[in-house]
PDB file of C-alpha atoms in Angstrom:
ATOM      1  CA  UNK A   1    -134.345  48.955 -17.870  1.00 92.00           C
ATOM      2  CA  UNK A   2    -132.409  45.877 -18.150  1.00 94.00           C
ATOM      3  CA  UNK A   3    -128.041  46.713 -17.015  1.00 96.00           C
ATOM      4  CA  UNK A   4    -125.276  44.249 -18.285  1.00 97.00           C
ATOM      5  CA  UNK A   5    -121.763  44.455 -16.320  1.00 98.00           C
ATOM      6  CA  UNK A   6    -120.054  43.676 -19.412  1.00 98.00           C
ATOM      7  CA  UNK A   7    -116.270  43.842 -17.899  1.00 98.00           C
ATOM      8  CA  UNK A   8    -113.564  46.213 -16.267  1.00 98.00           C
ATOM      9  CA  UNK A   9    -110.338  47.352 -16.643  1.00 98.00           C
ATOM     10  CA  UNK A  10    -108.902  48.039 -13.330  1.00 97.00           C
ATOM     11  CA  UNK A  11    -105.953  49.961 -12.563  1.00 97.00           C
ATOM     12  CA  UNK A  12    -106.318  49.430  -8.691  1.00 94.00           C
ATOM     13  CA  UNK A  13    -104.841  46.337  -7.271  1.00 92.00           C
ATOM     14  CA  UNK A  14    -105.965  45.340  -3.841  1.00 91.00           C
ATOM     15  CA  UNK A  15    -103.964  41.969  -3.684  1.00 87.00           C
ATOM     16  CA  UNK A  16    -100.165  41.602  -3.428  1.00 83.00           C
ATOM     17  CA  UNK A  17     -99.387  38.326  -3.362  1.00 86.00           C
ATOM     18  CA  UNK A  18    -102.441  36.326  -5.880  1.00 89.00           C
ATOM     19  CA  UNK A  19    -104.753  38.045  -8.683  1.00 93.00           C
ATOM     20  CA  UNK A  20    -107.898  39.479  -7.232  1.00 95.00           C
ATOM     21  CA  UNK A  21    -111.299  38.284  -6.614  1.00 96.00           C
ATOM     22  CA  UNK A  22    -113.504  40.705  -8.369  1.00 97.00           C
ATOM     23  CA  UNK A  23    -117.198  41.081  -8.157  1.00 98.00           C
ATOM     24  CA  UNK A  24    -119.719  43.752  -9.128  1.00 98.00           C
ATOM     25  CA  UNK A  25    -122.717  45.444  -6.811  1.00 97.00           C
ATOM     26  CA  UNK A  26    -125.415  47.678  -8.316  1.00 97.00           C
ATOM     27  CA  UNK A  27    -127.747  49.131  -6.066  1.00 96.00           C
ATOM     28  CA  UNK A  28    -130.562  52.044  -6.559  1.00 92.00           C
ATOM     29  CA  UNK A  29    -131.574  54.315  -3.576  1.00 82.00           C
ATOM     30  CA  UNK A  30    -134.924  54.927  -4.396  1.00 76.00           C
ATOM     31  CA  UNK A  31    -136.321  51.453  -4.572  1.00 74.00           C
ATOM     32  CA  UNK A  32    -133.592  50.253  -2.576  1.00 83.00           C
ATOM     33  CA  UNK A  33    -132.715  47.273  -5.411  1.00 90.00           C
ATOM     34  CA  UNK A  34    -129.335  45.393  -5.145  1.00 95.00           C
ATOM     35  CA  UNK A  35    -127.914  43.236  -7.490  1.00 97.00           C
ATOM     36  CA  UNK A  36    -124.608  41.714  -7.554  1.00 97.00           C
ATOM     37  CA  UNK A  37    -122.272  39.704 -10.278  1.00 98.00           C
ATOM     38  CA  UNK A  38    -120.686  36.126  -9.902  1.00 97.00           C
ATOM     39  CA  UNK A  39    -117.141  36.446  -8.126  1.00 97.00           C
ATOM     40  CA  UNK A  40    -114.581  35.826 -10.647  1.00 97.00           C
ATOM     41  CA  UNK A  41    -111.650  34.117  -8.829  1.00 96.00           C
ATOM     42  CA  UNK A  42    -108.586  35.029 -10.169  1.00 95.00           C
ATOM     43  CA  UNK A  43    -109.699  37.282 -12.916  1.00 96.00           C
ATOM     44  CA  UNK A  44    -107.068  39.885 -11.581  1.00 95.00           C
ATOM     45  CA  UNK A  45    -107.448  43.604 -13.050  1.00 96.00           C
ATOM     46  CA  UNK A  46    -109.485  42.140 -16.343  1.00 97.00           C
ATOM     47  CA  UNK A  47    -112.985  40.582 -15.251  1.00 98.00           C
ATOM     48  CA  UNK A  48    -115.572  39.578 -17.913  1.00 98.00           C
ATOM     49  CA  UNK A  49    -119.146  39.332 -15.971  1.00 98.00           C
ATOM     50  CA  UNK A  50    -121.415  39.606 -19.193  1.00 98.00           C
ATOM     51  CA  UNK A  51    -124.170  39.708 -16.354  1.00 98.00           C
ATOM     52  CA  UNK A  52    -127.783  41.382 -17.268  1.00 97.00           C
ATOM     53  CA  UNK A  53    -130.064  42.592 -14.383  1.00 96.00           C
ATOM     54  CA  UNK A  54    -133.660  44.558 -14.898  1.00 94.00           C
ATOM     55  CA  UNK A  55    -133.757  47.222 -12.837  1.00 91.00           C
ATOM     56  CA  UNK A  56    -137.359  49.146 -11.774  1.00 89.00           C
ATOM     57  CA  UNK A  57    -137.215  52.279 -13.007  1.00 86.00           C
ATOM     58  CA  UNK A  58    -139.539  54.675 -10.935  1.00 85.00           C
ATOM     59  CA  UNK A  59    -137.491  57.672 -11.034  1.00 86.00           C
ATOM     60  CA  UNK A  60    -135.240  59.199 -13.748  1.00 85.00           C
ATOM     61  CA  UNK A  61    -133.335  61.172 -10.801  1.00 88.00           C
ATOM     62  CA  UNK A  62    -132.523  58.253  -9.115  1.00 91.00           C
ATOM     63  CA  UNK A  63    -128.762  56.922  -9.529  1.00 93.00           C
ATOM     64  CA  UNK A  64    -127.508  53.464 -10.055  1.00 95.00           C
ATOM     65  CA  UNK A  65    -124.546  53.409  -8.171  1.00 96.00           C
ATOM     66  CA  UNK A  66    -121.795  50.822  -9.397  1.00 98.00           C
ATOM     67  CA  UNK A  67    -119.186  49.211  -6.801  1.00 98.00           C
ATOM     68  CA  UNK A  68    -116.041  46.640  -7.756  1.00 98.00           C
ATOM     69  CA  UNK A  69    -115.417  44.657  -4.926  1.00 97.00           C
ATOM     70  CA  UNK A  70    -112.668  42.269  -4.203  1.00 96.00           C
ATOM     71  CA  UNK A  71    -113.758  39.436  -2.221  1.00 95.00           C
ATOM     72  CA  UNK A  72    -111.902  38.172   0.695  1.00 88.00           C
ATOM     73  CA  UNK A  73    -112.514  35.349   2.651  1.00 86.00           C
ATOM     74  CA  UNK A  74    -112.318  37.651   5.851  1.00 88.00           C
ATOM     75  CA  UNK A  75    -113.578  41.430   4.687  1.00 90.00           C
ATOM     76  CA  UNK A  76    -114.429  42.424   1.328  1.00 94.00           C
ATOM     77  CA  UNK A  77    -112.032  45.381  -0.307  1.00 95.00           C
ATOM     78  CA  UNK A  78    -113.333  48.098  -2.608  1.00 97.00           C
ATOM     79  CA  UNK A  79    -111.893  48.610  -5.966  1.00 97.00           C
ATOM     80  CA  UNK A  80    -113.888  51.574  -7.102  1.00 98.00           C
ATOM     81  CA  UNK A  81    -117.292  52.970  -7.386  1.00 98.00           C
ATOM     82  CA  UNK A  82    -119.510  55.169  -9.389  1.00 98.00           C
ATOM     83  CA  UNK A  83    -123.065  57.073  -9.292  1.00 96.00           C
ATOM     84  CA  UNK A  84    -125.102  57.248 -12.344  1.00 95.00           C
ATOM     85  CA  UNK A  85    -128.180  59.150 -12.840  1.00 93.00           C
ATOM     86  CA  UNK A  86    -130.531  56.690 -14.637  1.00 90.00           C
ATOM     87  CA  UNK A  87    -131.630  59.710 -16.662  1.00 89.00           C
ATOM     88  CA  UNK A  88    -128.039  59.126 -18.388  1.00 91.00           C
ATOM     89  CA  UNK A  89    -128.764  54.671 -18.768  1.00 90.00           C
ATOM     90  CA  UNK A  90    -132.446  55.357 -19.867  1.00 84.00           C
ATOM     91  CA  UNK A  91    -131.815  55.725 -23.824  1.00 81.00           C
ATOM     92  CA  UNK A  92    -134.125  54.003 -26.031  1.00 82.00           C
ATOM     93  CA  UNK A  93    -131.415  53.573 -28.633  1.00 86.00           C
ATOM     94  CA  UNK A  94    -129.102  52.080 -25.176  1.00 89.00           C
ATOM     95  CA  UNK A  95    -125.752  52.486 -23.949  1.00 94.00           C
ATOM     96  CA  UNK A  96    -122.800  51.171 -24.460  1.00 96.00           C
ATOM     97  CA  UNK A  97    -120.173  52.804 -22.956  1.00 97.00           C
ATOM     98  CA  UNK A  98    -117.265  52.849 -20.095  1.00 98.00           C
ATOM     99  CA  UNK A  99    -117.612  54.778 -17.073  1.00 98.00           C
ATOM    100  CA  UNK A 100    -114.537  55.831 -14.709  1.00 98.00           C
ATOM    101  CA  UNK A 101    -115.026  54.376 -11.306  1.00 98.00           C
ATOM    102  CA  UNK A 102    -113.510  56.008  -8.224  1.00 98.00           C
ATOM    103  CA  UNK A 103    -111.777  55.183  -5.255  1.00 98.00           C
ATOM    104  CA  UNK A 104    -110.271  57.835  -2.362  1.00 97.00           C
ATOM    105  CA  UNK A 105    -110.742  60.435  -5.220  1.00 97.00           C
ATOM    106  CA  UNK A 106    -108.334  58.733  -7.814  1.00 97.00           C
ATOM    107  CA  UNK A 107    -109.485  56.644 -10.956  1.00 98.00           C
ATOM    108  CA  UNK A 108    -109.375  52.837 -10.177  1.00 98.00           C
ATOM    109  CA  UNK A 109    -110.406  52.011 -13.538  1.00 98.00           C
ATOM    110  CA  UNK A 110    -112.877  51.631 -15.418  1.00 98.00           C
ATOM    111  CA  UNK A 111    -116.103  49.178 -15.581  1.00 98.00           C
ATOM    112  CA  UNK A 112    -118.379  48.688 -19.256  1.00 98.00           C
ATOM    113  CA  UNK A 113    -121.718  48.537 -18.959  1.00 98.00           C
ATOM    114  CA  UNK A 114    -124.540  48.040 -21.632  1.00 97.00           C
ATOM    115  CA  UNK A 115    -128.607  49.343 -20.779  1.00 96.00           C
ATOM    116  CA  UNK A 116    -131.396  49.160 -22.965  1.00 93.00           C
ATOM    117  CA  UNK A 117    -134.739  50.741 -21.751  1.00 84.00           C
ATOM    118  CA  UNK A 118    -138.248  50.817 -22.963  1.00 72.00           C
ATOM    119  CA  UNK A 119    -140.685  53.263 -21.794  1.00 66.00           C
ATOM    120  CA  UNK A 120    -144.044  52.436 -19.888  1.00 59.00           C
ATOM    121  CA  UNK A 121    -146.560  52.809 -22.485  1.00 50.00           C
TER     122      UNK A 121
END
């Protein structure tokens, strides 16, 4: 299955005094994959990644779980963050859609992604 971070609109701001630093992490349990974006500096509450990673597929239980990040030179802050069954991604006609990430329980906006997935003949 190949996943592209298209962009986010977040409503969480982790920075007072610049624009924030945001980056995207994808990660899968099962087969313990991690991918990560390009930190945009300055790209504030509006990032555009347009990244594409292929994720293994081994398990259509298994959840892709999507963090924003804003990086900092001392400790990284979370934006928001979201767990997707792959089940949901693994469409052969793909997905386009936005998903609602999460932080303390409250919407922090919301990140697009795009899959397309082929099935092991």
């Amino acid at each position: 299955m190949t996943v592209t971070v298209v962009e986010a609109k977040l409503t969480r701001d982790t920075e007072t005094f610049s624009k924030m630093d945001p980056y995207c992490k994808l990660s899968t349990a099962h087969n313990s994959q991690d991918f990560r974006t390009e930190t945009l500096d300055g790209a504030g509450k509006t990032p555009e990644w347009n990244e594409t990673f292929t994720i293994e597929v081994s398990s259509m239980t298994d959840e892709l779980k999507v963090e924003v990040h804003e990086a900092d030179p001392i400790n990284d802050d979370e934006i928001g963050q979201i767990s997707i069954k792959l089940n949901e991604l693994c469409d052969s006609a793909g997905i386009d859609e936005w998903y609602t990430i999460m932080y303390e329980g409250k919407s922090a906006g919301e990140v697009h992604l795009k899959t397309s997935w082929a099935s092991a003949s």
